[in-house]
mmCIF file of C-alpha atoms and ligand atoms in Angstrom:
data_model
loop_
_atom_site.group_PDB
_atom_site.id
_atom_site.type_symbol
_atom_site.label_atom_id
_atom_site.label_comp_id
_atom_site.label_asym_id
_atom_site.label_seq_id
_atom_site.Cartn_x
_atom_site.Cartn_y
_atom_site.Cartn_z
ATOM 1 C CA MET A 22 16.275 -1.068 24.729
ATOM 2 C CA LYS A 23 14.936 -4.615 24.721
ATOM 3 C CA THR A 24 14.802 -6.806 21.641
ATOM 4 C CA LEU A 25 12.647 -9.778 20.721
ATOM 5 C CA SER A 26 12.754 -11.715 17.523
ATOM 6 C CA LEU A 27 10.058 -13.363 15.512
ATOM 7 C CA ASP A 28 11.317 -16.479 13.756
ATOM 8 C CA LEU A 29 9.175 -17.766 10.925
ATOM 9 C CA PRO A 30 10.117 -20.496 8.470
ATOM 10 C CA ALA A 31 10.776 -18.039 5.648
ATOM 11 C CA HIS A 32 11.413 -14.813 7.502
ATOM 12 C CA HIS A 33 12.987 -13.447 10.644
ATOM 13 C CA TYR A 34 12.675 -9.993 12.132
ATOM 14 C CA ASP A 35 13.470 -8.050 15.271
ATOM 15 C CA ILE A 36 11.128 -6.150 17.536
ATOM 16 C CA HIS A 37 12.956 -3.372 19.381
ATOM 17 C CA ILE A 38 11.266 -1.742 22.369
ATOM 18 C CA GLY A 39 12.602 1.372 24.070
ATOM 19 C CA ALA A 40 12.486 5.126 24.611
ATOM 20 C CA GLY A 41 13.587 7.456 21.822
ATOM 21 C CA LEU A 42 14.025 4.740 19.179
ATOM 22 C CA LEU A 43 12.480 6.779 16.324
ATOM 23 C CA ALA A 44 15.555 8.996 16.351
ATOM 24 C CA GLN A 45 18.029 6.104 16.311
ATOM 25 C CA ALA A 46 19.202 6.055 12.715
ATOM 26 C CA GLU A 47 21.423 2.998 13.163
ATOM 27 C CA LEU A 48 18.462 0.755 13.979
ATOM 28 C CA LEU A 49 16.597 1.693 10.792
ATOM 29 C CA ALA A 50 19.473 2.093 8.323
ATOM 30 C CA PRO A 51 20.226 -1.610 7.674
ATOM 31 C CA HIS A 52 16.617 -2.134 6.567
ATOM 32 C CA LEU A 53 16.222 0.826 4.229
ATOM 33 C CA SER A 54 16.503 0.960 0.459
ATOM 34 C CA PRO A 55 17.383 4.126 -1.512
ATOM 35 C CA GLU A 56 13.655 4.803 -1.944
ATOM 36 C CA VAL A 57 11.671 5.337 1.242
ATOM 37 C CA LEU A 58 8.023 6.332 1.630
ATOM 38 C CA VAL A 59 6.715 7.146 5.087
ATOM 39 C CA VAL A 60 2.984 6.490 5.389
ATOM 40 C CA THR A 61 1.362 8.371 8.244
ATOM 41 C CA ASN A 62 -1.712 10.457 9.005
ATOM 42 C CA GLU A 63 -2.593 14.081 9.660
ATOM 43 C CA THR A 64 -2.546 13.651 13.462
ATOM 44 C CA ILE A 65 0.801 11.882 13.727
ATOM 45 C CA ALA A 66 2.693 13.783 11.035
ATOM 46 C CA PRO A 67 3.005 17.054 13.000
ATOM 47 C CA LEU A 68 4.085 15.130 16.109
ATOM 48 C CA TYR A 69 6.673 12.652 14.816
ATOM 49 C CA LEU A 70 7.364 12.909 11.093
ATOM 50 C CA ALA A 71 10.194 15.467 11.323
ATOM 51 C CA ARG A 72 11.934 13.448 14.038
ATOM 52 C CA LEU A 73 11.780 10.326 11.922
ATOM 53 C CA GLU A 74 12.870 12.035 8.711
ATOM 54 C CA ALA A 75 15.907 13.479 10.482
ATOM 55 C CA ALA A 76 16.953 9.964 11.474
ATOM 56 C CA LEU A 77 16.345 8.627 7.963
ATOM 57 C CA VAL A 78 18.649 11.055 6.177
ATOM 58 C CA LYS A 79 21.477 10.701 8.683
ATOM 59 C CA PRO A 80 23.368 7.708 7.335
ATOM 60 C CA ASP A 81 22.728 8.476 3.655
ATOM 61 C CA ALA A 82 21.946 11.967 2.394
ATOM 62 C CA ASN A 83 21.250 10.599 -1.103
ATOM 63 C CA ARG A 84 18.365 8.461 0.018
ATOM 64 C CA ARG A 85 14.980 9.616 -1.284
ATOM 65 C CA ILE A 86 12.635 10.145 1.634
ATOM 66 C CA GLU A 87 9.071 11.003 0.810
ATOM 67 C CA SER A 88 5.874 10.842 2.794
ATOM 68 C CA VAL A 89 2.170 10.494 2.266
ATOM 69 C CA VAL A 90 -0.196 11.865 4.901
ATOM 70 C CA LEU A 91 -3.557 10.099 4.993
ATOM 71 C CA PRO A 92 -6.774 11.219 6.700
ATOM 72 C CA ASP A 93 -7.070 9.974 10.292
ATOM 73 C CA GLY A 94 -9.619 7.398 11.430
ATOM 74 C CA GLU A 95 -10.883 3.842 11.209
ATOM 75 C CA GLN A 96 -13.534 5.028 8.715
ATOM 76 C CA HIS A 97 -10.710 5.767 6.271
ATOM 77 C CA LYS A 98 -9.287 2.260 6.508
ATOM 78 C CA HIS A 99 -10.583 1.219 3.104
ATOM 79 C CA LEU A 100 -9.428 0.654 -0.455
ATOM 80 C CA ARG A 101 -10.020 4.237 -1.599
ATOM 81 C CA THR A 102 -7.545 5.580 0.963
ATOM 82 C CA LEU A 103 -5.035 2.914 -0.010
ATOM 83 C CA ASP A 104 -5.205 4.186 -3.561
ATOM 84 C CA GLN A 105 -3.621 7.452 -2.368
ATOM 85 C CA VAL A 106 -0.559 5.450 -1.324
ATOM 86 C CA PHE A 107 -0.349 3.682 -4.688
ATOM 87 C CA THR A 108 -0.775 6.980 -6.554
ATOM 88 C CA ARG A 109 2.040 8.525 -4.556
ATOM 89 C CA LEU A 110 4.336 5.543 -5.162
ATOM 90 C CA LEU A 111 3.654 5.664 -8.894
ATOM 91 C CA GLU A 112 4.051 9.438 -9.113
ATOM 92 C CA LEU A 113 7.399 9.052 -7.401
ATOM 93 C CA ASN A 114 8.272 6.285 -9.826
ATOM 94 C CA TYR A 115 9.352 4.085 -6.929
ATOM 95 C CA SER A 116 10.661 0.652 -7.857
ATOM 96 C CA ARG A 117 10.092 -2.806 -6.414
ATOM 97 C CA ARG A 118 13.034 -2.144 -4.120
ATOM 98 C CA CYS A 119 11.395 0.700 -2.201
ATOM 99 C CA THR A 120 10.670 0.529 1.533
ATOM 100 C CA LEU A 121 7.443 1.685 3.139
ATOM 101 C CA LEU A 122 7.462 2.926 6.728
ATOM 102 C CA ALA A 123 4.240 2.758 8.727
ATOM 103 C CA LEU A 124 4.321 5.625 11.221
ATOM 104 C CA GLY A 125 1.139 5.496 13.283
ATOM 105 C CA GLY A 126 -1.369 3.275 14.997
ATOM 106 C CA GLY A 127 -2.974 0.069 13.827
ATOM 107 C CA VAL A 128 -4.932 1.728 11.042
ATOM 108 C CA ILE A 129 -1.778 3.100 9.406
ATOM 109 C CA GLY A 130 0.109 -0.133 10.122
ATOM 110 C CA ASP A 131 -2.564 -2.370 8.591
ATOM 111 C CA MET A 132 -2.963 -0.157 5.519
ATOM 112 C CA THR A 133 0.771 0.306 4.948
ATOM 113 C CA GLY A 134 1.424 -3.403 5.284
ATOM 114 C CA PHE A 135 -1.305 -4.153 2.775
ATOM 115 C CA ALA A 136 0.023 -1.496 0.385
ATOM 116 C CA ALA A 137 3.456 -3.141 0.718
ATOM 117 C CA ALA A 138 1.942 -6.533 -0.073
ATOM 118 C CA CYS A 139 0.293 -5.169 -3.231
ATOM 119 C CA TYR A 140 2.628 -2.554 -4.719
ATOM 120 C CA GLN A 141 4.417 -4.208 -7.610
ATOM 121 C CA ARG A 142 3.389 -7.537 -6.034
ATOM 122 C CA GLY A 143 5.329 -6.910 -2.865
ATOM 123 C CA VAL A 144 7.858 -4.475 -1.379
ATOM 124 C CA ASN A 145 9.427 -4.250 2.086
ATOM 125 C CA TYR A 146 7.940 -2.343 4.976
ATOM 126 C CA ILE A 147 8.764 -1.417 8.559
ATOM 127 C CA GLN A 148 6.351 -0.936 11.453
ATOM 128 C CA LEU A 149 6.800 2.157 13.642
ATOM 129 C CA PRO A 150 3.747 1.826 15.913
ATOM 130 C CA THR A 151 2.713 4.868 17.933
ATOM 131 C CA THR A 152 -0.375 3.686 19.864
ATOM 132 C CA LEU A 153 -0.333 1.222 22.734
ATOM 133 C CA LEU A 154 -2.636 -1.074 20.773
ATOM 134 C CA SER A 155 -0.359 -1.147 17.755
ATOM 135 C CA GLN A 156 2.734 -1.569 19.944
ATOM 136 C CA VAL A 157 1.373 -4.628 21.732
ATOM 137 C CA ASP A 158 -0.598 -6.168 18.918
ATOM 138 C CA SER A 159 -1.130 -5.004 15.354
ATOM 139 C CA SER A 160 2.491 -4.184 14.414
ATOM 140 C CA VAL A 161 3.620 -7.741 15.147
ATOM 141 C CA GLY A 162 2.566 -10.762 13.130
ATOM 142 C CA GLY A 163 2.007 -9.585 9.561
ATOM 143 C CA LYS A 164 -1.774 -9.360 9.348
ATOM 144 C CA THR A 165 -2.544 -6.431 7.073
ATOM 145 C CA GLY A 166 -5.634 -5.137 5.348
ATOM 146 C CA VAL A 167 -8.552 -2.765 5.104
ATOM 147 C CA ASN A 168 -12.240 -2.775 5.966
ATOM 148 C CA HIS A 169 -15.176 -3.258 3.621
ATOM 149 C CA ALA A 170 -18.608 -1.780 4.242
ATOM 150 C CA LEU A 171 -19.854 -5.339 4.800
ATOM 151 C CA GLY A 172 -17.126 -6.504 7.162
ATOM 152 C CA LYS A 173 -14.084 -5.429 9.095
ATOM 153 C CA ASN A 174 -10.586 -6.351 7.870
ATOM 154 C CA MET A 175 -12.140 -8.458 5.131
ATOM 155 C CA ILE A 176 -9.685 -7.409 2.405
ATOM 156 C CA GLY A 177 -6.079 -8.127 3.263
ATOM 157 C CA ALA A 178 -2.925 -10.184 3.130
ATOM 158 C CA PHE A 179 -0.318 -11.778 5.357
ATOM 159 C CA LYS A 180 2.775 -9.641 4.918
ATOM 160 C CA GLN A 181 5.501 -9.624 7.557
ATOM 161 C CA PRO A 182 7.516 -6.434 8.182
ATOM 162 C CA GLU A 183 11.327 -6.239 8.048
ATOM 163 C CA LEU A 184 11.475 -4.649 11.475
ATOM 164 C CA VAL A 185 9.224 -3.415 14.285
ATOM 165 C CA LEU A 186 10.555 -0.394 16.129
ATOM 166 C CA ILE A 187 8.543 0.528 19.214
ATOM 167 C CA ASP A 188 9.402 3.974 20.530
ATOM 168 C CA THR A 189 7.643 4.110 23.889
ATOM 169 C CA ASP A 190 8.109 7.904 24.027
ATOM 170 C CA THR A 191 5.371 8.275 21.425
ATOM 171 C CA LEU A 192 2.813 7.192 24.017
ATOM 172 C CA SER A 193 3.266 10.541 25.800
ATOM 173 C CA THR A 194 0.913 12.220 23.298
ATOM 174 C CA LEU A 195 -1.621 9.408 23.099
ATOM 175 C CA PRO A 196 -5.086 10.373 24.440
ATOM 176 C CA ASP A 197 -6.257 8.478 27.547
ATOM 177 C CA ARG A 198 -9.116 6.819 25.703
ATOM 178 C CA GLU A 199 -6.735 5.363 23.087
ATOM 179 C CA TYR A 200 -4.308 4.267 25.786
ATOM 180 C CA ALA A 201 -7.034 2.423 27.690
ATOM 181 C CA ALA A 202 -8.134 0.727 24.467
ATOM 182 C CA GLY A 203 -4.612 -0.670 24.107
ATOM 183 C CA LEU A 204 -4.738 -2.028 27.652
ATOM 184 C CA ALA A 205 -7.655 -4.252 26.631
ATOM 185 C CA GLU A 206 -5.386 -6.090 24.182
ATOM 186 C CA VAL A 207 -2.694 -6.371 26.868
ATOM 187 C CA LEU A 208 -5.209 -8.007 29.171
ATOM 188 C CA LYS A 209 -6.108 -10.412 26.376
ATOM 189 C CA TYR A 210 -2.602 -11.937 26.420
ATOM 190 C CA GLY A 211 -2.827 -12.747 30.100
ATOM 191 C CA LEU A 212 -6.215 -14.357 29.643
ATOM 192 C CA ILE A 213 -5.316 -16.506 26.637
ATOM 193 C CA ALA A 214 -1.722 -17.468 27.273
ATOM 194 C CA ASP A 215 -0.168 -16.518 30.582
ATOM 195 C CA ALA A 216 -1.916 -16.618 33.963
ATOM 196 C CA GLY A 217 1.234 -15.226 35.611
ATOM 197 C CA PHE A 218 1.094 -12.195 33.334
ATOM 198 C CA PHE A 219 -2.577 -11.689 34.213
ATOM 199 C CA ASP A 220 -1.670 -11.667 37.919
ATOM 200 C CA TRP A 221 1.203 -9.256 37.194
ATOM 201 C CA LEU A 222 -1.205 -6.963 35.345
ATOM 202 C CA GLU A 223 -3.597 -6.945 38.294
ATOM 203 C CA GLN A 224 -0.724 -6.023 40.625
ATOM 204 C CA HIS A 225 0.579 -3.277 38.325
ATOM 205 C CA TRP A 226 -2.724 -2.040 36.925
ATOM 206 C CA SER A 227 -2.676 1.307 38.746
ATOM 207 C CA ASP A 228 0.928 1.916 37.618
ATOM 208 C CA LEU A 229 -0.109 1.058 34.081
ATOM 209 C CA LEU A 230 -3.056 3.434 34.275
ATOM 210 C CA ALA A 231 -0.661 6.110 35.551
ATOM 211 C CA ARG A 232 1.622 5.266 32.589
ATOM 212 C CA ARG A 233 4.699 4.542 34.727
ATOM 213 C CA SER A 234 7.240 4.117 31.948
ATOM 214 C CA ASP A 235 9.122 1.053 33.231
ATOM 215 C CA VAL A 236 5.865 -0.797 33.889
ATOM 216 C CA VAL A 237 4.448 0.203 30.496
ATOM 217 C CA SER A 238 7.617 -1.029 28.743
ATOM 218 C CA GLU A 239 7.461 -4.318 30.602
ATOM 219 C CA ALA A 240 3.806 -4.793 29.622
ATOM 220 C CA ILE A 241 4.649 -4.081 25.964
ATOM 221 C CA TYR A 242 7.598 -6.472 26.059
ATOM 222 C CA ARG A 243 5.624 -9.324 27.589
ATOM 223 C CA SER A 244 2.687 -8.764 25.227
ATOM 224 C CA CYS A 245 4.930 -8.778 22.147
ATOM 225 C CA ALA A 246 6.737 -11.890 23.416
ATOM 226 C CA LEU A 247 3.437 -13.752 23.769
ATOM 227 C CA LYS A 248 2.205 -12.584 20.391
ATOM 228 C CA ALA A 249 5.501 -13.516 18.700
ATOM 229 C CA GLU A 250 5.379 -16.971 20.253
ATOM 230 C CA VAL A 251 1.843 -17.655 19.022
ATOM 231 C CA VAL A 252 2.535 -16.258 15.533
ATOM 232 C CA ALA A 253 5.772 -18.249 15.207
ATOM 233 C CA GLU A 254 3.773 -21.414 15.761
ATOM 234 C CA ASP A 255 1.030 -20.595 13.290
ATOM 235 C CA GLU A 256 1.777 -17.686 10.969
ATOM 236 C CA THR A 257 -1.289 -17.936 8.726
ATOM 237 C CA GLU A 258 -3.829 -18.918 11.393
ATOM 238 C CA GLN A 259 -4.451 -22.525 10.512
ATOM 239 C CA GLY A 260 -5.041 -23.236 14.189
ATOM 240 C CA ARG A 261 -3.578 -21.803 17.385
ATOM 241 C CA ARG A 262 -3.185 -18.206 16.199
ATOM 242 C CA ALA A 263 -6.970 -17.843 16.356
ATOM 243 C CA ILE A 264 -6.723 -17.631 20.159
ATOM 244 C CA LEU A 265 -5.467 -14.066 19.658
ATOM 245 C CA ASN A 266 -9.049 -13.293 18.679
ATOM 246 C CA LEU A 267 -10.468 -13.834 22.159
ATOM 247 C CA GLY A 268 -13.334 -11.361 22.502
ATOM 248 C CA HIS A 269 -12.973 -10.257 18.895
ATOM 249 C CA THR A 270 -15.993 -12.077 17.461
ATOM 250 C CA PHE A 271 -18.181 -10.100 19.874
ATOM 251 C CA GLY A 272 -15.978 -7.025 19.432
ATOM 252 C CA HIS A 273 -16.124 -6.982 15.649
ATOM 253 C CA ALA A 274 -19.909 -7.333 15.789
ATOM 254 C CA ILE A 275 -20.012 -4.269 18.055
ATOM 255 C CA GLU A 276 -17.702 -2.291 15.783
ATOM 256 C CA THR A 277 -19.704 -3.097 12.675
ATOM 257 C CA TRP A 278 -23.062 -2.480 14.336
ATOM 258 C CA THR A 279 -22.072 0.905 15.769
ATOM 259 C CA GLY A 280 -20.276 1.953 12.576
ATOM 260 C CA TYR A 281 -16.507 2.069 12.356
ATOM 261 C CA GLY A 282 -15.017 4.674 14.618
ATOM 262 C CA ALA A 283 -17.861 5.087 17.142
ATOM 263 C CA TRP A 284 -16.343 2.546 19.504
ATOM 264 C CA LEU A 285 -12.573 2.159 19.401
ATOM 265 C CA HIS A 286 -11.344 -1.293 18.439
ATOM 266 C CA GLY A 287 -9.872 -1.829 21.906
ATOM 267 C CA GLU A 288 -13.118 -0.713 23.545
ATOM 268 C CA ALA A 289 -15.114 -3.223 21.545
ATOM 269 C CA VAL A 290 -12.498 -5.848 22.430
ATOM 270 C CA ALA A 291 -12.818 -4.935 26.112
ATOM 271 C CA THR A 292 -16.537 -5.723 26.155
ATOM 272 C CA GLY A 293 -15.846 -8.738 23.940
ATOM 273 C CA LEU A 294 -13.246 -10.101 26.370
ATOM 274 C CA LEU A 295 -15.706 -9.830 29.218
ATOM 275 C CA MET A 296 -18.436 -11.509 27.161
ATOM 276 C CA ALA A 297 -16.086 -14.344 26.177
ATOM 277 C CA THR A 298 -15.054 -14.813 29.811
ATOM 278 C CA ASP A 299 -18.696 -14.738 30.872
ATOM 279 C CA LEU A 300 -19.586 -17.354 28.267
ATOM 280 C CA SER A 301 -16.649 -19.516 29.352
ATOM 281 C CA GLN A 302 -18.019 -19.294 32.888
ATOM 282 C CA ARG A 303 -21.548 -20.264 31.804
ATOM 283 C CA LEU A 304 -20.050 -23.289 30.079
ATOM 284 C CA GLY A 305 -18.306 -24.264 33.294
ATOM 285 C CA HIS A 306 -14.673 -23.625 32.268
ATOM 286 C CA VAL A 307 -13.831 -20.735 34.586
ATOM 287 C CA ASP A 308 -15.382 -19.439 37.783
ATOM 288 C CA VAL A 309 -17.413 -16.315 38.409
ATOM 289 C CA ALA A 310 -14.489 -14.769 40.275
ATOM 290 C CA LEU A 311 -12.501 -14.516 37.036
ATOM 291 C CA VAL A 312 -15.353 -12.724 35.282
ATOM 292 C CA GLU A 313 -15.369 -10.222 38.143
ATOM 293 C CA ARG A 314 -11.591 -9.789 38.040
ATOM 294 C CA VAL A 315 -11.770 -8.925 34.340
ATOM 295 C CA ARG A 316 -14.733 -6.592 34.883
ATOM 296 C CA THR A 317 -12.905 -4.777 37.693
ATOM 297 C CA LEU A 318 -9.810 -4.139 35.567
ATOM 298 C CA LEU A 319 -11.887 -2.896 32.631
ATOM 299 C CA LEU A 320 -13.917 -0.574 34.860
ATOM 300 C CA GLN A 321 -10.776 0.845 36.436
ATOM 301 C CA ALA A 322 -9.489 1.607 32.949
ATOM 302 C CA GLU A 323 -12.855 3.212 32.115
ATOM 303 C CA LEU A 324 -13.429 0.685 29.367
ATOM 304 C CA PRO A 325 -16.986 -0.359 28.399
ATOM 305 C CA VAL A 326 -18.414 -3.483 30.023
ATOM 306 C CA ARG A 327 -21.859 -3.538 28.380
ATOM 307 C CA SER A 328 -23.173 -3.780 24.831
ATOM 308 C CA PRO A 329 -23.919 -0.594 22.920
ATOM 309 C CA THR A 330 -27.389 0.713 23.753
ATOM 310 C CA GLY A 331 -29.997 -0.994 21.610
ATOM 311 C CA MET A 332 -27.785 -3.762 20.242
ATOM 312 C CA ALA A 333 -29.935 -6.897 20.429
ATOM 313 C CA ARG A 334 -29.276 -10.625 20.291
ATOM 314 C CA ASP A 335 -30.182 -10.821 16.602
ATOM 315 C CA ASN A 336 -27.750 -8.040 15.743
ATOM 316 C CA TYR A 337 -24.953 -10.022 17.344
ATOM 317 C CA LEU A 338 -25.922 -13.321 15.768
ATOM 318 C CA GLN A 339 -26.219 -11.851 12.278
ATOM 319 C CA LEU A 340 -22.875 -10.071 12.456
ATOM 320 C CA MET A 341 -21.093 -12.932 14.205
ATOM 321 C CA ALA A 342 -22.147 -15.256 11.384
ATOM 322 C CA ARG A 343 -19.847 -13.232 9.101
ATOM 323 C CA ASP A 344 -16.826 -13.791 11.331
ATOM 324 C CA LYS A 345 -13.712 -15.152 9.617
ATOM 325 C CA LYS A 346 -13.747 -18.091 12.025
ATOM 326 C CA VAL A 347 -17.086 -19.289 10.604
ATOM 327 C CA GLU A 348 -16.532 -22.437 8.562
ATOM 328 C CA SER A 349 -19.330 -24.092 6.546
ATOM 329 C CA GLY A 350 -21.874 -22.031 8.441
ATOM 330 C CA VAL A 351 -20.655 -23.180 11.864
ATOM 331 C CA LEU A 352 -19.727 -20.454 14.338
ATOM 332 C CA ARG A 353 -16.412 -21.050 16.110
ATOM 333 C CA LEU A 354 -15.571 -19.056 19.204
ATOM 334 C CA VAL A 355 -12.439 -18.472 21.218
ATOM 335 C CA LEU A 356 -13.182 -19.402 24.819
ATOM 336 C CA LEU A 357 -11.167 -19.826 27.973
ATOM 337 C CA ASN A 358 -10.500 -23.340 29.155
ATOM 338 C CA THR A 359 -8.957 -21.901 32.264
ATOM 339 C CA LEU A 360 -7.132 -18.644 33.037
ATOM 340 C CA GLY A 361 -4.105 -18.490 30.713
ATOM 341 C CA HIS A 362 -5.396 -21.066 28.282
ATOM 342 C CA ALA A 363 -7.733 -20.408 25.358
ATOM 343 C CA ILE A 364 -9.375 -22.816 22.940
ATOM 344 C CA VAL A 365 -11.133 -22.363 19.615
ATOM 345 C CA THR A 366 -14.311 -24.392 19.479
ATOM 346 C CA SER A 367 -17.692 -24.769 17.821
ATOM 347 C CA ASP A 368 -18.685 -27.157 20.568
ATOM 348 C CA PHE A 369 -20.709 -24.959 22.923
ATOM 349 C CA ALA A 370 -24.344 -24.785 23.979
ATOM 350 C CA VAL A 371 -25.916 -22.056 21.878
ATOM 351 C CA GLN A 372 -28.295 -21.325 24.768
ATOM 352 C CA ALA A 373 -25.304 -20.187 26.834
ATOM 353 C CA LEU A 374 -24.270 -17.842 24.026
ATOM 354 C CA TYR A 375 -27.778 -16.350 24.001
ATOM 355 C CA GLU A 376 -27.628 -15.899 27.775
ATOM 356 C CA THR A 377 -24.309 -14.094 27.556
ATOM 357 C CA ILE A 378 -25.515 -11.737 24.828
ATOM 358 C CA ASP A 379 -28.748 -10.994 26.701
ATOM 359 C CA HIS A 380 -26.854 -10.482 29.964
ATOM 360 C CA PHE A 381 -24.755 -7.703 28.420
ATOM 361 C CA LYS A 382 -27.684 -5.861 26.874
ATOM 362 C CA SER A 383 -27.963 -2.204 27.817
HETATM 363 N N1 NAD I 422 -2.997 -6.429 12.148
HETATM 364 C C1 NAD I 422 -3.352 -6.877 13.318
HETATM 365 O O1 NAD I 422 -2.934 -7.955 13.737
HETATM 366 C C2 NAD I 422 -4.267 -6.048 14.155
HETATM 367 C C3 NAD I 422 -4.431 -6.368 15.511
HETATM 368 C C4 NAD I 422 -5.220 -5.537 16.284
HETATM 369 C C5 NAD I 422 -5.824 -4.427 15.718
HETATM 370 N N2 NAD I 422 -5.655 -4.160 14.392
HETATM 371 C C6 NAD I 422 -6.261 -2.983 13.790
HETATM 372 O O2 NAD I 422 -5.703 -1.833 14.380
HETATM 373 C C7 NAD I 422 -6.624 -0.764 14.272
HETATM 374 C C8 NAD I 422 -6.699 -0.029 15.572
HETATM 375 O O3 NAD I 422 -5.433 0.509 15.859
HETATM 376 P P1 NAD I 422 -5.239 1.712 16.873
HETATM 377 O O4 NAD I 422 -5.989 1.430 18.095
HETATM 378 O O5 NAD I 422 -3.790 1.969 16.958
HETATM 379 O O6 NAD I 422 -6.039 2.911 16.167
HETATM 380 P P2 NAD I 422 -5.575 4.103 15.195
HETATM 381 O O7 NAD I 422 -4.523 3.698 14.292
HETATM 382 O O8 NAD I 422 -6.819 4.652 14.623
HETATM 383 O O9 NAD I 422 -4.976 5.176 16.209
HETATM 384 C C9 NAD I 422 -5.803 5.739 17.186
HETATM 385 C C10 NAD I 422 -5.813 7.270 17.163
HETATM 386 O O10 NAD I 422 -4.635 7.748 17.814
HETATM 387 C C11 NAD I 422 -3.929 8.640 16.965
HETATM 388 N N3 NAD I 422 -2.527 8.477 17.309
HETATM 389 C C12 NAD I 422 -1.711 7.457 16.961
HETATM 390 N N4 NAD I 422 -0.549 7.579 17.595
HETATM 391 C C13 NAD I 422 -0.615 8.688 18.359
HETATM 392 C C14 NAD I 422 0.288 9.321 19.240
HETATM 393 N N5 NAD I 422 1.468 8.785 19.523
HETATM 394 N N6 NAD I 422 -0.104 10.453 19.836
HETATM 395 C C15 NAD I 422 -1.336 10.978 19.583
HETATM 396 N N7 NAD I 422 -2.245 10.413 18.783
HETATM 397 C C16 NAD I 422 -1.873 9.279 18.172
HETATM 398 C C17 NAD I 422 -4.321 8.195 15.584
HETATM 399 O O11 NAD I 422 -4.097 9.203 14.638
HETATM 400 C C18 NAD I 422 -5.781 7.879 15.783
HETATM 401 O O12 NAD I 422 -6.544 9.042 15.790
HETATM 402 C C19 NAD I 422 -7.933 -1.388 13.843
HETATM 403 O O13 NAD I 422 -8.169 -1.064 12.506
HETATM 404 C C20 NAD I 422 -7.711 -2.865 14.011
HETATM 405 O O14 NAD I 422 -8.447 -3.628 13.080
HETATM 406 C C21 NAD I 422 -4.890 -4.952 13.631
HETATM 407 ZN ZN1 ZN I 423 -7.603 -6.584 18.421
#
């Protein structure tokens, strides 16, 4: 097992990464209250809920351990689904001292964290991410929330977990398409913050695609370390944290345009990363060779490298105008200054943005 820690001014928590951690009662026990609610979904429950529950009862047979099983899918990441969690908590008569456990991917993690932020004005929660994307990204950093029909992740809160426990064994049941989507976020870290990691990823890409466990664990560890470092500097995204959104302004536009769930988040991010790199190249920050390196890795992972069929320039511009990084009507984008260094800027030639969008049309 490897451990990282995230040190924030008002809060500190560990991120444990290793095989078989869901069954390790001693890692969870110090963070549990007598009232525990596991939040998961109908796909993950049959795979991992029993294993987790067995670990939860071990140190304390008197602990109340309940679960709520939500429908699966990004289209269910909204306030109505969250209400099921609140109803369950109230039916159980759980107090402000209860602990929520998010067992699942980013959808479950984001919803559980938001439920924890809201229930009785705030209770503790633990992240138990089971997708590659949630293990390298969404479980760390405390961004929680749900979608609204008019915009993705628009309703939410910053709420840090008490612990992140990454059991790499859970990846064994993850479908290839979901796994590849997670790799897009891994690639993002190399691009924005660590050129050496990007090189390492290129060298180990085929091992990663083959899911060689030591290489996968190393990629998760390095991704979490980079995310923790950025979040520690800027917890509530006043500045630097926005670099974690490289490719996401394009990606969110794609997700909204296609309807939640048609493209996976990581797939939309994959195309978005390539578009952001392409735009950075048009603006003269990086060379064409980098765009091709990114494209090659995405293609090898069978990730999309073109816009959804029919999505036009106006569709992008309209949806991008709703991005959270828009301030006083000015669009700000995350771009690469060079490999391993991202900037957030509104200072770009809009013509170059148009060229990028048109170039990716399919
Ligand atoms: N909070 C953040 O900082 C942050 C960062 C990135 C993404 N996100 C959010 O994360 C979400 C995407 O997360 P995701 O990619 O994990 O999607 P997801 O949670 O929908 O999980 C993907 C699919 O895999 C299934 N699954 C999960 N674990 C499995 C396992 N071990 N074996 C088999 N199937 C499994 C799920 O049930 C689901 O069908 C988006 O809503 C996105 O907005 C949040
Ligand atoms: Zn993302």
